[in-house]
Amino acid sequence: MCGIAGEISPRLKKQTAMEDYQLEMQRELWRRGPDQRGFFSDDGAALIHTRLSVIDLENGLQPMTRDGYTIVYNGELYNTDDIRNRCKERGVVFSTASDTEVVLRAYMELGEDCLNLFNGIFAFAVWNGHELFVARDRMGVKPFFYAETGGGFVFASSVAALLRHKDIKPIIDIGSVKELFLIGPGRTPGCGVLKGIKELPPACCGMVKDGKLNYRKYWELRQREHTDTLPQTIERTRELVVSAIKRQLVSDIPIFTFLSGGLDSSIISAVAAKELAARGKELHTYSVDYVDNGKYFTPGKFQPNSDEAYINMMNSFLGVTNHRILIDTPELTQALFEAVDARGLPGMVDVDSSLLVFAREIKKNFSVGLSGECADEIFGGYPWYRDETIRMAEGFPWSQSTMYRYSFLRPELQSLIAPQDYVSERYYKTVSEAHKLSGNSPTDDRMKEMMRLNFDWFMQTLLGRKDFMTMYSGVEARVPFCDISIVEYMYSVPWDYMNYEGREKGLLRKAMEGLLPEEVLWRKKSPYPKTHNPGYLKAVSGLLREVIEDSGSPLLSLADKAALEGLFTADKAQPWYGQLMTTPQTIAYMLQINYWMRKYDVKVEI
């Protein structure tokens, strides 16, 4: 995994040294790739790279040039050997064992059709001497932001790196306000929040010509006729999940797994432990908790029990070495601002910052790990898949709070925005794009819509969180449940099968019988662990009071002061985004917006 950036412009001439702004872009990315740095220059192009060495540590240097083609690549291919062998059959000779060379040679041989062969997570750009080809993986695991700058094209792995370019200015327009307050921390697909900054959507590729990117979708999530019986579906699900995990254990350096004691991370840890043991290696697992969480935890609808007992059970069952990372409130609060540095945008507040602190500790021993993200989106684990009232409600199920969000804006901004229209337009567009077969039941049709909503929106926020928070410390987090073979198969499975025995992720649980202890296998879903310490609410409230009292706080140019003060006396936990972001997190989100605007000197032009 790496950081990539570059620029295509007729003003560029071949150079022997980087210009100051190019160095700054590279420095912004060095945390993503702390092991090596590279630069390529040509008439019309400059490519920048920072590398986290995982495969072929000595020979996978970038930018990599072969026969007039140069690539910068961020990601991992899990079927590298298959593609290398296909290329060899066409007479291609390889000089390294790196997947970077395989990606480059495959593109040189097959053009954009090579993307149909790739099983992996990636964002890359290839310069052929006069044009730039760019592509992003199907699920959107790896980021790719860009801006078109008057005849030039600039791209990078993060918004923060783009902002180091001399021609890109951090400006908020009315569209930015809508994204921050009505959609955030999610983002409309393709939107980079700041004026003029965009993101290449998942499963898209394109060519840059005359400073403009023309891109297309090279893959779509489509329903196919499902002919497998229930027993066959159970067996096939197990095969797909186990093989995906095994594929993603490829590495020339040691691998760990994240372990919360929940179903998804436990499945990954169980398969990884067995596979590594067969290679004569031991698995290390990492778990996170918060100071005094046991003291303040109260069971609820979305989190019926704490994780500790299940973590202990899994570690004992697998016989692995577990590392516990304990986070205290001051550290969690301070990391809210580092999390903005990592994203380059406001994000999921303490859900982000806790992972950032967690990854920083992990990096002391490991650089590559497997994580359980996306199983809930793919196997129907969230409450909004299961509660019929929520499932049938119009609008994004994780954010039924449009007017609440709108209420925080200054009155003069409210007058410029039709909040329900903005959100509804995006919701209905996504729902209309869900592919369905004729003959589906109404429930199956709605489930296809729910899966498309989750794939295009909620899952993207979580994948961004995982990438930015881990890569900020140079930790590569792989997500086996995002494997394309699992995704394509599960989208076509009928809901009656997915909902085996009326349990969330029932099919996945049944498929994994015998792999986990029964108590873990059938444990009720529990979300990512968050702090329950009341000291956190007190800490973020104190910081927001300081922001409100400072008339120069940039947040106050967008948010209504009285509405912000109302957060201190809120008598109910109004969700902002999903089940993990309520009043303390709403306060923290406002802090992140303020910090972000001040850090990047964001200008408001409305």
Coordinates of C-alpha atoms in Angstrom, one line a residue:
M1 CA 0.0 0.0 0.0
C2 CA 1.2 3.5 -0.8
G3 CA 0.4 7.1 -1.5
I4 CA 0.2 8.3 -5.0
A5 CA -0.1 11.7 -6.6
G6 CA 0.7 13.4 -9.9
E7 CA 0.0 16.1 -12.4
I8 CA -0.6 16.3 -16.1
S9 CA -0.1 19.7 -17.7
P10 CA 1.4 21.1 -20.9
R11 CA 3.4 23.5 -18.8
L12 CA 5.4 20.7 -17.2
K13 CA 8.8 20.0 -18.6
K14 CA 11.1 17.1 -17.8
Q15 CA 13.0 17.9 -14.6
T16 CA 15.7 16.4 -12.5
A17 CA 14.4 17.7 -9.1
M18 CA 11.0 18.1 -7.6
E19 CA 9.5 21.6 -7.3
D20 CA 8.6 22.8 -3.8
Y21 CA 4.9 22.1 -4.1
Q22 CA 5.5 18.6 -5.5
L23 CA 7.7 17.9 -2.5
E24 CA 5.0 19.1 -0.2
M25 CA 2.5 16.8 -1.9
Q26 CA 4.9 13.9 -1.3
R27 CA 5.5 14.9 2.3
E28 CA 1.7 14.9 2.8
L29 CA 1.6 11.3 1.7
W30 CA 4.7 10.0 3.4
R31 CA 2.7 8.5 6.3
R32 CA 0.9 6.3 3.8
G33 CA 4.2 5.1 2.5
P34 CA 7.0 5.5 5.0
D35 CA 9.5 3.0 3.5
Q36 CA 10.4 4.6 0.1
R37 CA 9.8 7.7 -1.9
G38 CA 9.9 8.1 -5.7
F39 CA 9.4 10.7 -8.4
F40 CA 9.0 10.6 -12.2
S41 CA 9.1 13.5 -14.6
D42 CA 8.4 13.8 -18.3
D43 CA 7.3 16.5 -20.7
G44 CA 3.7 17.0 -19.7
A45 CA 3.7 14.8 -16.6
A46 CA 5.0 14.4 -13.0
L47 CA 4.2 11.3 -10.9
I48 CA 4.8 11.1 -7.1
H49 CA 4.9 8.0 -4.9
T50 CA 5.5 7.0 -1.3
R51 CA 5.7 3.3 -0.6
L52 CA 4.8 0.9 2.2
S53 CA 6.8 -2.2 1.4
V54 CA 4.7 -5.5 1.6
I55 CA 5.5 -7.5 -1.5
D56 CA 9.0 -7.9 -3.1
L57 CA 10.5 -5.4 -0.7
E58 CA 13.6 -4.8 -2.8
N59 CA 12.3 -4.6 -6.3
G60 CA 8.9 -3.0 -6.2
L61 CA 10.1 0.6 -6.4
Q62 CA 7.8 3.3 -7.9
P63 CA 7.2 5.1 -10.1
M64 CA 7.9 2.0 -12.2
T65 CA 8.7 2.3 -15.9
R66 CA 8.5 -0.4 -18.5
D67 CA 8.9 0.2 -22.3
G68 CA 7.7 3.8 -22.2
Y69 CA 4.8 3.3 -19.7
T70 CA 5.1 4.5 -16.1
I71 CA 2.8 3.6 -13.2
V72 CA 2.1 4.9 -9.7
Y73 CA 0.0 2.3 -7.9
N74 CA -1.6 2.0 -4.5
G75 CA -3.1 -1.3 -3.5
E76 CA -2.8 -5.1 -3.6
L77 CA -3.7 -7.7 -6.1
Y78 CA -4.8 -11.0 -4.6
N79 CA -4.6 -13.0 -7.9
T80 CA -1.2 -11.7 -9.0
D81 CA 0.1 -15.1 -10.0
D82 CA -2.8 -15.9 -12.2
I83 CA -2.4 -12.6 -14.1
R84 CA 1.3 -12.9 -14.3
N85 CA 1.0 -16.3 -15.9
R86 CA -1.6 -15.0 -18.4
C87 CA 0.9 -12.3 -19.4
K88 CA 3.8 -14.8 -19.6
E89 CA 1.7 -16.8 -22.1
R90 CA 1.7 -13.7 -24.2
G91 CA 5.4 -13.5 -24.1
V92 CA 5.8 -10.9 -21.4
V93 CA 9.0 -11.1 -19.3
F94 CA 8.9 -9.9 -15.7
S95 CA 11.9 -8.6 -13.8
T96 CA 10.3 -8.4 -10.3
A97 CA 7.9 -10.4 -8.1
S98 CA 5.8 -7.3 -7.3
D99 CA 2.2 -6.9 -8.2
T100 CA 3.0 -3.4 -9.4
E101 CA 4.8 -4.8 -12.4
V102 CA 1.9 -7.2 -13.0
V103 CA -0.6 -4.3 -13.0
L104 CA 1.5 -2.3 -15.4
R105 CA 2.3 -5.2 -17.8
A106 CA -1.4 -6.3 -17.8
Y107 CA -2.5 -2.8 -18.8
M108 CA 0.2 -2.6 -21.5
E109 CA -1.0 -5.9 -22.9
L110 CA -4.8 -5.6 -22.5
G111 CA -5.6 -1.9 -22.0
E112 CA -8.4 -1.2 -19.7
D113 CA -9.8 -4.7 -20.1
C114 CA -7.1 -5.8 -17.6
L115 CA -9.4 -4.4 -14.9
N116 CA -11.9 -7.3 -15.6
L117 CA -9.2 -9.7 -14.4
F118 CA -8.1 -7.9 -11.2
N119 CA -9.1 -9.2 -7.9
G120 CA -7.9 -6.7 -5.4
I121 CA -8.0 -3.2 -4.0
F122 CA -6.3 -0.5 -5.9
A123 CA -6.0 3.0 -7.3
F124 CA -3.4 3.7 -10.0
A125 CA -2.4 5.9 -12.9
V126 CA -0.3 5.0 -16.0
W127 CA 1.4 7.5 -18.2
N128 CA 2.3 6.4 -21.7
G129 CA 4.1 9.5 -22.8
H130 CA 1.1 11.6 -23.9
E131 CA -1.9 10.4 -22.0
L132 CA -2.8 9.3 -18.4
F133 CA -5.0 6.3 -17.7
V134 CA -6.5 6.1 -14.2
A135 CA -8.5 3.4 -12.4
R136 CA -10.0 2.5 -9.0
D137 CA -11.1 -0.9 -7.6
R138 CA -14.6 -2.1 -7.7
M139 CA -15.5 -1.6 -4.1
G140 CA -13.7 1.8 -3.6
V141 CA -11.3 0.5 -0.9
K142 CA -8.4 2.7 -2.2
P143 CA -9.0 6.4 -2.6
F144 CA -8.4 8.6 -5.7
F145 CA -9.1 12.4 -5.5
Y146 CA -8.5 14.8 -8.3
A147 CA -9.0 18.4 -9.6
E148 CA -9.0 19.9 -13.1
T149 CA -7.1 23.1 -13.0
G150 CA -7.4 25.1 -16.2
G151 CA -5.7 22.8 -18.7
G152 CA -4.0 20.7 -16.0
F153 CA -5.1 17.6 -14.1
V154 CA -3.9 16.9 -10.5
F155 CA -4.6 13.7 -8.5
A156 CA -3.7 12.3 -5.1
S157 CA -4.6 9.6 -2.5
S158 CA -6.0 12.3 -0.2
V159 CA -7.6 15.7 -0.3
A160 CA -4.8 16.9 2.0
A161 CA -2.2 16.1 -0.6
L162 CA -4.2 17.8 -3.4
L163 CA -4.3 21.0 -1.3
R164 CA -0.5 21.2 -1.3
H165 CA -0.6 21.9 -5.1
K166 CA 0.0 25.5 -5.9
D167 CA -3.1 25.8 -8.1
I168 CA -5.7 24.2 -5.8
K169 CA -7.3 26.4 -3.2
P170 CA -9.5 25.2 -0.3
I171 CA -12.9 26.9 -1.0
I172 CA -16.3 26.1 0.4
D173 CA -19.3 26.8 -1.8
I174 CA -23.0 26.1 -1.1
G175 CA -22.5 22.6 -2.4
S176 CA -19.8 22.0 0.2
V177 CA -22.2 23.2 2.9
K178 CA -24.8 20.8 1.8
E179 CA -22.3 17.9 1.9
L180 CA -20.9 18.8 5.3
F181 CA -24.2 19.4 7.1
L182 CA -26.8 17.2 5.2
I183 CA -24.6 14.2 4.1
G184 CA -21.4 14.3 6.2
P185 CA -19.4 12.4 7.2
G186 CA -20.6 10.5 4.2
R187 CA -20.1 12.1 0.7
T188 CA -22.1 12.1 -2.5
P189 CA -20.3 9.6 -4.8
G190 CA -17.6 11.5 -6.7
C191 CA -17.7 14.5 -4.4
G192 CA -14.6 15.8 -2.7
V193 CA -16.5 18.4 -0.6
L194 CA -14.3 21.4 -1.4
K195 CA -15.1 23.4 -4.6
G196 CA -13.4 21.8 -7.6
I197 CA -12.2 18.6 -5.9
K198 CA -13.7 15.3 -7.0
E199 CA -13.2 11.6 -6.3
L200 CA -13.0 9.0 -9.0
P201 CA -16.0 6.7 -8.1
P202 CA -15.5 3.0 -7.4
A203 CA -15.3 0.7 -10.3
C204 CA -14.4 3.5 -12.7
C205 CA -11.6 4.1 -15.1
G206 CA -10.8 6.7 -17.7
M207 CA -8.2 8.7 -19.7
V208 CA -7.0 12.2 -19.0
K209 CA -6.9 14.3 -22.2
D210 CA -6.4 18.1 -22.4
G211 CA -6.6 18.3 -18.6
K212 CA -10.0 16.6 -18.4
L213 CA -10.8 13.2 -17.1
N214 CA -13.4 11.2 -19.1
Y215 CA -14.3 8.2 -17.1
R216 CA -16.7 5.2 -17.3
K217 CA -17.9 2.4 -15.1
Y218 CA -16.1 -0.8 -15.9
W219 CA -18.2 -3.0 -13.5
E220 CA -21.7 -2.9 -12.1
L221 CA -23.3 -4.8 -9.3
R222 CA -25.9 -6.9 -11.0
Q223 CA -28.4 -9.6 -9.9
R224 CA -28.2 -12.9 -11.6
E225 CA -30.5 -15.9 -11.4
H226 CA -29.7 -17.8 -8.2
T227 CA -30.2 -21.6 -8.9
D228 CA -28.3 -23.0 -5.9
T229 CA -30.4 -24.7 -3.2
L230 CA -30.1 -23.5 0.4
P231 CA -27.6 -26.3 1.3
Q232 CA -25.6 -25.4 -1.8
T233 CA -25.7 -21.7 -1.0
I234 CA -24.5 -22.4 2.5
E235 CA -21.6 -24.5 1.2
R236 CA -20.7 -21.9 -1.5
T237 CA -20.8 -19.1 1.0
R238 CA -18.3 -20.9 3.2
E239 CA -16.0 -21.6 0.2
L240 CA -16.0 -18.0 -1.0
V241 CA -15.4 -16.5 2.4
V242 CA -12.6 -18.9 3.4
S243 CA -10.8 -18.6 0.0
A244 CA -11.0 -14.8 0.1
I245 CA -9.4 -14.7 3.5
K246 CA -6.7 -17.1 2.5
R247 CA -6.0 -15.1 -0.7
Q248 CA -5.5 -11.9 1.4
L249 CA -2.9 -13.5 3.6
V250 CA -0.2 -13.0 0.9
S251 CA 2.6 -10.9 2.2
D252 CA 6.4 -10.8 2.6
I253 CA 6.0 -9.4 6.1
P254 CA 4.0 -10.7 9.1
I255 CA 0.3 -10.3 9.2
F256 CA -2.1 -9.7 12.1
T257 CA -5.9 -9.6 12.4
F258 CA -8.3 -7.1 14.1
L259 CA -10.4 -9.0 16.7
S260 CA -13.4 -7.5 18.4
G261 CA -15.0 -10.8 19.4
G262 CA -17.8 -10.2 16.9
L263 CA -18.7 -12.6 14.2
D264 CA -16.9 -11.0 11.3
S265 CA -13.4 -10.4 12.9
S266 CA -13.7 -13.8 14.5
I267 CA -14.2 -15.6 11.2
I268 CA -11.2 -13.9 9.7
S269 CA -9.0 -14.6 12.7
A270 CA -10.1 -18.3 12.8
V271 CA -9.2 -18.8 9.1
A272 CA -6.0 -16.8 9.3
A273 CA -4.9 -18.7 12.5
K274 CA -5.3 -22.1 10.8
E275 CA -3.7 -21.0 7.6
L276 CA -0.7 -19.4 9.3
A277 CA -0.3 -22.5 11.5
A278 CA 0.0 -24.6 8.4
R279 CA 2.9 -22.4 7.4
G280 CA 4.5 -22.8 10.8
K281 CA 3.6 -19.2 11.8
E282 CA 1.6 -17.8 14.7
L283 CA -1.2 -15.3 14.3
H284 CA -1.3 -12.2 16.4
T285 CA -4.7 -10.5 17.0
Y286 CA -5.3 -6.9 18.1
S287 CA -8.3 -5.7 20.2
V288 CA -9.3 -2.2 21.4
D289 CA -11.1 -1.0 24.6
Y290 CA -11.5 2.2 26.5
V291 CA -10.6 3.2 30.1
D292 CA -13.6 2.6 32.4
N293 CA -15.8 1.2 29.7
G294 CA -16.7 -1.7 31.9
K295 CA -17.7 0.7 34.6
Y296 CA -20.0 2.8 32.4
F297 CA -21.3 0.3 29.8
T298 CA -25.0 -0.2 29.7
P299 CA -26.6 -2.8 27.4
G300 CA -28.8 -1.4 24.7
K301 CA -30.7 -2.3 21.5
F302 CA -27.6 -1.8 19.3
Q303 CA -25.0 -3.0 21.7
P304 CA -26.4 -5.8 24.0
N305 CA -23.1 -6.9 25.5
S306 CA -19.5 -5.8 25.7
D307 CA -16.7 -7.5 23.8
E308 CA -14.2 -8.5 26.4
A309 CA -15.6 -12.0 27.2
Y310 CA -15.9 -12.9 23.5
I311 CA -12.3 -11.6 22.8
N312 CA -11.0 -13.8 25.6
M313 CA -13.1 -16.8 24.3
M314 CA -11.7 -16.4 20.7
N315 CA -8.1 -16.0 21.7
S316 CA -8.3 -19.1 24.0
F317 CA -10.1 -21.1 21.3
L318 CA -7.5 -20.2 18.6
G319 CA -4.5 -20.3 20.8
V320 CA -3.1 -17.0 19.4
T321 CA -1.3 -14.1 20.9
N322 CA -3.6 -11.2 21.6
H323 CA -2.6 -7.5 22.1
R324 CA -5.0 -5.2 23.9
I325 CA -4.9 -1.5 23.3
L326 CA -6.6 0.6 25.9
I327 CA -7.5 4.1 25.0
D328 CA -8.2 6.9 27.5
T329 CA -10.5 9.8 27.0
P330 CA -7.8 12.6 26.7
E331 CA -6.0 10.6 24.0
L332 CA -9.3 9.9 22.2
T333 CA -10.3 13.5 22.2
Q334 CA -6.9 14.8 21.0
A335 CA -6.9 12.3 18.2
L336 CA -10.1 13.9 16.8
F337 CA -7.9 16.5 15.2
E338 CA -5.3 14.0 14.0
A339 CA -8.1 12.1 12.4
V340 CA -8.9 15.2 10.3
D341 CA -5.3 15.4 9.3
A342 CA -5.5 11.8 8.2
R343 CA -8.7 12.2 6.1
G344 CA -8.1 15.7 5.0
L345 CA -11.8 16.2 5.8
P346 CA -14.1 16.0 8.8
G347 CA -15.1 12.4 9.5
M348 CA -16.6 9.9 11.9
V349 CA -15.1 11.7 14.9
D350 CA -14.2 9.2 17.7
V351 CA -15.1 6.2 15.5
D352 CA -12.2 7.5 13.4
S353 CA -9.9 8.8 16.1
S354 CA -10.1 5.5 18.1
L355 CA -9.0 3.6 15.0
L356 CA -6.2 6.1 14.4
V357 CA -4.8 5.6 17.9
F358 CA -5.3 1.8 17.6
A359 CA -3.4 1.7 14.3
R360 CA -0.6 3.8 15.7
E361 CA 0.0 1.2 18.5
I362 CA -0.3 -1.7 16.0
K363 CA 2.4 -0.1 13.8
K364 CA 5.0 -0.7 16.6
N365 CA 4.9 -4.4 15.6
F366 CA 2.9 -4.9 12.4
S367 CA 2.2 -3.2 9.1
V368 CA -0.4 -5.5 7.4
G369 CA -3.7 -6.8 8.9
L370 CA -7.1 -8.2 8.0
S371 CA -10.3 -6.6 9.1
G372 CA -14.0 -7.5 9.1
E373 CA -15.5 -4.4 7.4
C374 CA -18.3 -4.7 4.9
A375 CA -19.8 -8.0 6.1
D376 CA -22.8 -6.2 7.4
E377 CA -23.4 -4.5 4.1
I378 CA -23.0 -7.7 2.1
F379 CA -24.8 -10.1 4.4
G380 CA -27.6 -7.8 5.7
G381 CA -26.4 -7.3 9.2
Y382 CA -27.5 -3.8 10.0
P383 CA -30.7 -2.9 11.8
W384 CA -32.0 -1.2 8.8
Y385 CA -32.0 -4.4 6.8
R386 CA -34.0 -6.2 9.5
D387 CA -36.5 -3.8 11.0
E388 CA -39.3 -3.6 8.4
T389 CA -40.3 -0.1 9.5
I390 CA -36.8 1.3 9.0
R391 CA -36.3 -0.8 5.9
M392 CA -39.3 0.6 4.1
A393 CA -38.8 4.2 5.1
E394 CA -37.7 6.6 2.4
G395 CA -34.3 8.2 2.7
F396 CA -30.9 7.0 3.9
P397 CA -31.7 4.6 6.8
W398 CA -28.5 5.6 8.7
S399 CA -29.4 9.3 8.5
Q400 CA -33.0 10.0 9.1
S401 CA -32.1 13.4 10.5
T402 CA -32.1 15.8 7.6
M403 CA -34.0 18.6 9.3
Y404 CA -32.1 18.2 12.5
R405 CA -28.9 18.6 10.6
Y406 CA -30.3 21.6 8.7
S407 CA -31.2 23.3 12.0
F408 CA -27.5 23.9 12.7
L409 CA -26.9 26.1 9.8
R410 CA -27.0 29.9 10.0
P411 CA -30.3 31.3 8.8
E412 CA -28.8 33.0 5.8
L413 CA -27.5 29.6 4.6
Q414 CA -30.8 27.8 5.4
S415 CA -32.5 30.2 2.9
L416 CA -30.3 28.9 0.1
I417 CA -30.9 25.2 0.7
A418 CA -33.8 22.9 0.2
P419 CA -32.6 20.1 2.5
Q420 CA -35.1 17.4 1.8
D421 CA -34.8 17.9 -1.9
Y422 CA -31.0 17.6 -1.8
V423 CA -31.0 14.4 0.2
S424 CA -34.0 12.8 -1.5
E425 CA -32.5 13.4 -5.0
R426 CA -29.5 11.4 -4.0
Y427 CA -31.5 8.7 -2.3
Y428 CA -33.9 8.1 -5.3
K429 CA -31.1 8.2 -7.8
T430 CA -29.3 5.4 -6.0
V431 CA -32.4 3.3 -5.5
S432 CA -33.2 3.6 -9.2
E433 CA -29.7 2.2 -10.0
A434 CA -30.2 -1.0 -8.0
H435 CA -30.2 -3.8 -10.5
K436 CA -33.1 -6.3 -10.1
L437 CA -34.5 -9.3 -12.0
S438 CA -38.1 -9.5 -12.9
G439 CA -39.9 -12.0 -10.8
N440 CA -38.3 -10.9 -7.5
S441 CA -40.6 -10.7 -4.5
P442 CA -41.2 -7.1 -3.2
T443 CA -38.9 -7.9 -0.2
D444 CA -36.1 -9.0 -2.5
D445 CA -36.5 -5.9 -4.6
R446 CA -36.2 -3.7 -1.6
M447 CA -33.1 -5.7 -0.4
K448 CA -31.4 -5.0 -3.7
E449 CA -32.1 -1.3 -3.1
M450 CA -30.8 -1.5 0.4
M451 CA -27.6 -3.2 -0.7
R452 CA -27.1 -0.6 -3.4
L453 CA -27.6 2.2 -0.9
N454 CA -25.1 0.7 1.5
F455 CA -22.6 -0.1 -1.2
D456 CA -22.6 3.4 -2.6
W457 CA -22.9 5.4 0.6
F458 CA -22.5 3.9 4.1
M459 CA -19.8 1.3 3.1
Q460 CA -17.8 4.1 1.3
T461 CA -17.6 6.0 4.6
L462 CA -16.4 3.0 6.5
L463 CA -13.9 2.0 3.9
G464 CA -12.6 5.6 3.8
R465 CA -12.3 5.5 7.6
K466 CA -10.4 2.2 7.5
D467 CA -8.0 3.4 4.8
F468 CA -7.2 6.9 6.1
M469 CA -6.9 6.0 9.8
T470 CA -4.7 3.0 9.3
M471 CA -2.6 4.3 6.5
Y472 CA -1.9 7.4 8.5
S473 CA 0.4 5.2 10.5
G474 CA 1.6 3.1 7.6
V475 CA -0.7 0.1 8.4
E476 CA -2.3 -1.7 5.5
A477 CA -5.8 -3.0 6.4
R478 CA -7.2 -5.6 4.1
V479 CA -11.0 -6.3 3.9
P480 CA -11.7 -9.9 2.8
F481 CA -15.5 -9.5 2.9
C482 CA -15.1 -7.0 0.0
D483 CA -13.7 -9.7 -2.2
I484 CA -15.5 -9.4 -5.6
S485 CA -16.4 -13.1 -5.7
I486 CA -18.3 -12.8 -2.4
V487 CA -20.0 -9.5 -3.4
E488 CA -21.2 -10.8 -6.8
Y489 CA -22.5 -14.0 -5.4
M490 CA -24.3 -12.6 -2.3
Y491 CA -26.1 -9.8 -4.3
S492 CA -28.0 -12.6 -6.1
V493 CA -28.9 -14.7 -3.0
P494 CA -32.6 -14.4 -2.1
W495 CA -33.4 -12.7 1.2
D496 CA -35.0 -15.9 2.6
Y497 CA -31.6 -17.6 2.4
M498 CA -29.7 -14.5 3.7
N499 CA -32.1 -14.3 6.6
Y500 CA -31.5 -17.9 7.7
E501 CA -33.5 -18.7 10.9
G502 CA -34.5 -15.0 11.1
R503 CA -31.0 -14.0 12.3
E504 CA -28.9 -11.1 11.2
K505 CA -26.3 -12.5 8.9
G506 CA -27.9 -15.9 9.4
L507 CA -26.5 -17.4 6.2
L508 CA -23.0 -16.4 7.1
R509 CA -23.4 -17.8 10.6
K510 CA -24.7 -21.1 9.3
A511 CA -21.9 -21.3 6.7
M512 CA -19.3 -20.9 9.4
E513 CA -20.5 -23.7 11.7
G514 CA -17.7 -25.6 13.2
L515 CA -15.2 -22.8 12.7
L516 CA -16.0 -20.7 15.8
P517 CA -17.3 -21.4 19.3
E518 CA -21.1 -21.5 19.3
E519 CA -21.3 -18.5 21.7
V520 CA -19.4 -16.3 19.2
L521 CA -21.0 -17.8 16.1
W522 CA -24.5 -16.9 17.3
R523 CA -23.6 -13.8 19.3
K524 CA -26.0 -10.9 18.5
K525 CA -24.5 -8.2 16.4
S526 CA -22.5 -5.6 18.3
P527 CA -21.1 -2.5 16.6
Y528 CA -17.5 -1.2 16.5
P529 CA -16.5 -0.6 20.2
K530 CA -17.0 3.0 21.3
T531 CA -16.3 4.8 24.6
H532 CA -19.1 4.9 27.1
N533 CA -17.1 7.1 29.5
P534 CA -19.1 10.3 30.4
G535 CA -15.8 12.1 30.5
Y536 CA -15.7 12.1 26.7
L537 CA -18.9 14.1 26.4
K538 CA -17.6 16.5 29.1
A539 CA -14.3 16.9 27.2
V540 CA -15.8 17.6 23.7
S541 CA -18.4 19.9 25.2
G542 CA -15.7 22.0 26.9
L543 CA -13.8 22.3 23.6
L544 CA -17.0 23.3 21.7
R545 CA -17.7 26.0 24.3
E546 CA -14.3 27.5 23.6
V547 CA -15.1 27.5 19.8
I548 CA -18.4 29.2 20.4
E549 CA -16.9 31.8 22.6
D550 CA -14.2 32.7 20.0
S551 CA -15.9 35.0 17.5
G552 CA -13.1 34.2 15.1
S553 CA -13.9 30.5 15.0
P554 CA -14.5 29.5 11.3
L555 CA -17.3 27.1 12.3
L556 CA -19.4 30.1 13.2
S557 CA -19.4 31.3 9.5
L558 CA -21.5 28.2 8.8
A559 CA -23.2 27.1 12.0
D560 CA -25.8 28.9 14.1
K561 CA -24.4 29.7 17.6
A562 CA -27.7 29.1 19.4
A563 CA -28.1 25.7 17.7
L564 CA -24.6 24.7 18.8
E565 CA -25.3 25.7 22.3
G566 CA -28.4 23.6 22.3
L567 CA -26.2 20.5 22.1
F568 CA -25.1 21.1 25.7
T569 CA -28.7 20.6 27.0
A570 CA -30.0 18.0 24.5
D571 CA -32.3 15.7 26.3
K572 CA -32.3 12.9 23.8
A573 CA -29.6 11.2 21.8
Q574 CA -30.5 12.3 18.3
P575 CA -28.5 10.2 15.8
W576 CA -26.4 12.2 13.4
Y577 CA -25.0 9.3 11.3
G578 CA -25.7 5.6 12.1
Q579 CA -26.0 4.2 15.6
L580 CA -22.5 5.3 16.7
M581 CA -22.9 9.0 16.2
T582 CA -25.3 10.7 18.7
T583 CA -24.9 13.9 20.8
P584 CA -21.3 13.5 21.9
Q585 CA -20.3 12.7 18.3
T586 CA -22.3 15.6 16.8
I587 CA -20.4 17.9 19.1
A588 CA -17.2 16.3 18.0
Y589 CA -18.1 16.6 14.4
M590 CA -18.6 20.4 14.8
L591 CA -15.2 20.5 16.4
Q592 CA -13.7 18.7 13.4
I593 CA -15.3 21.1 10.9
N594 CA -13.9 24.0 12.9
Y595 CA -10.4 22.5 13.0
W596 CA -10.4 21.5 9.4
M597 CA -11.4 25.0 8.2
R598 CA -8.8 26.6 10.4
K599 CA -6.0 24.1 9.5
Y600 CA -6.4 24.5 5.7
D601 CA -7.5 28.2 5.9
V602 CA -10.7 27.3 4.1
K603 CA -12.4 30.2 2.4
V604 CA -16.2 30.5 2.3
E605 CA -17.5 31.7 -1.1
I606 CA -21.3 31.6 -1.2

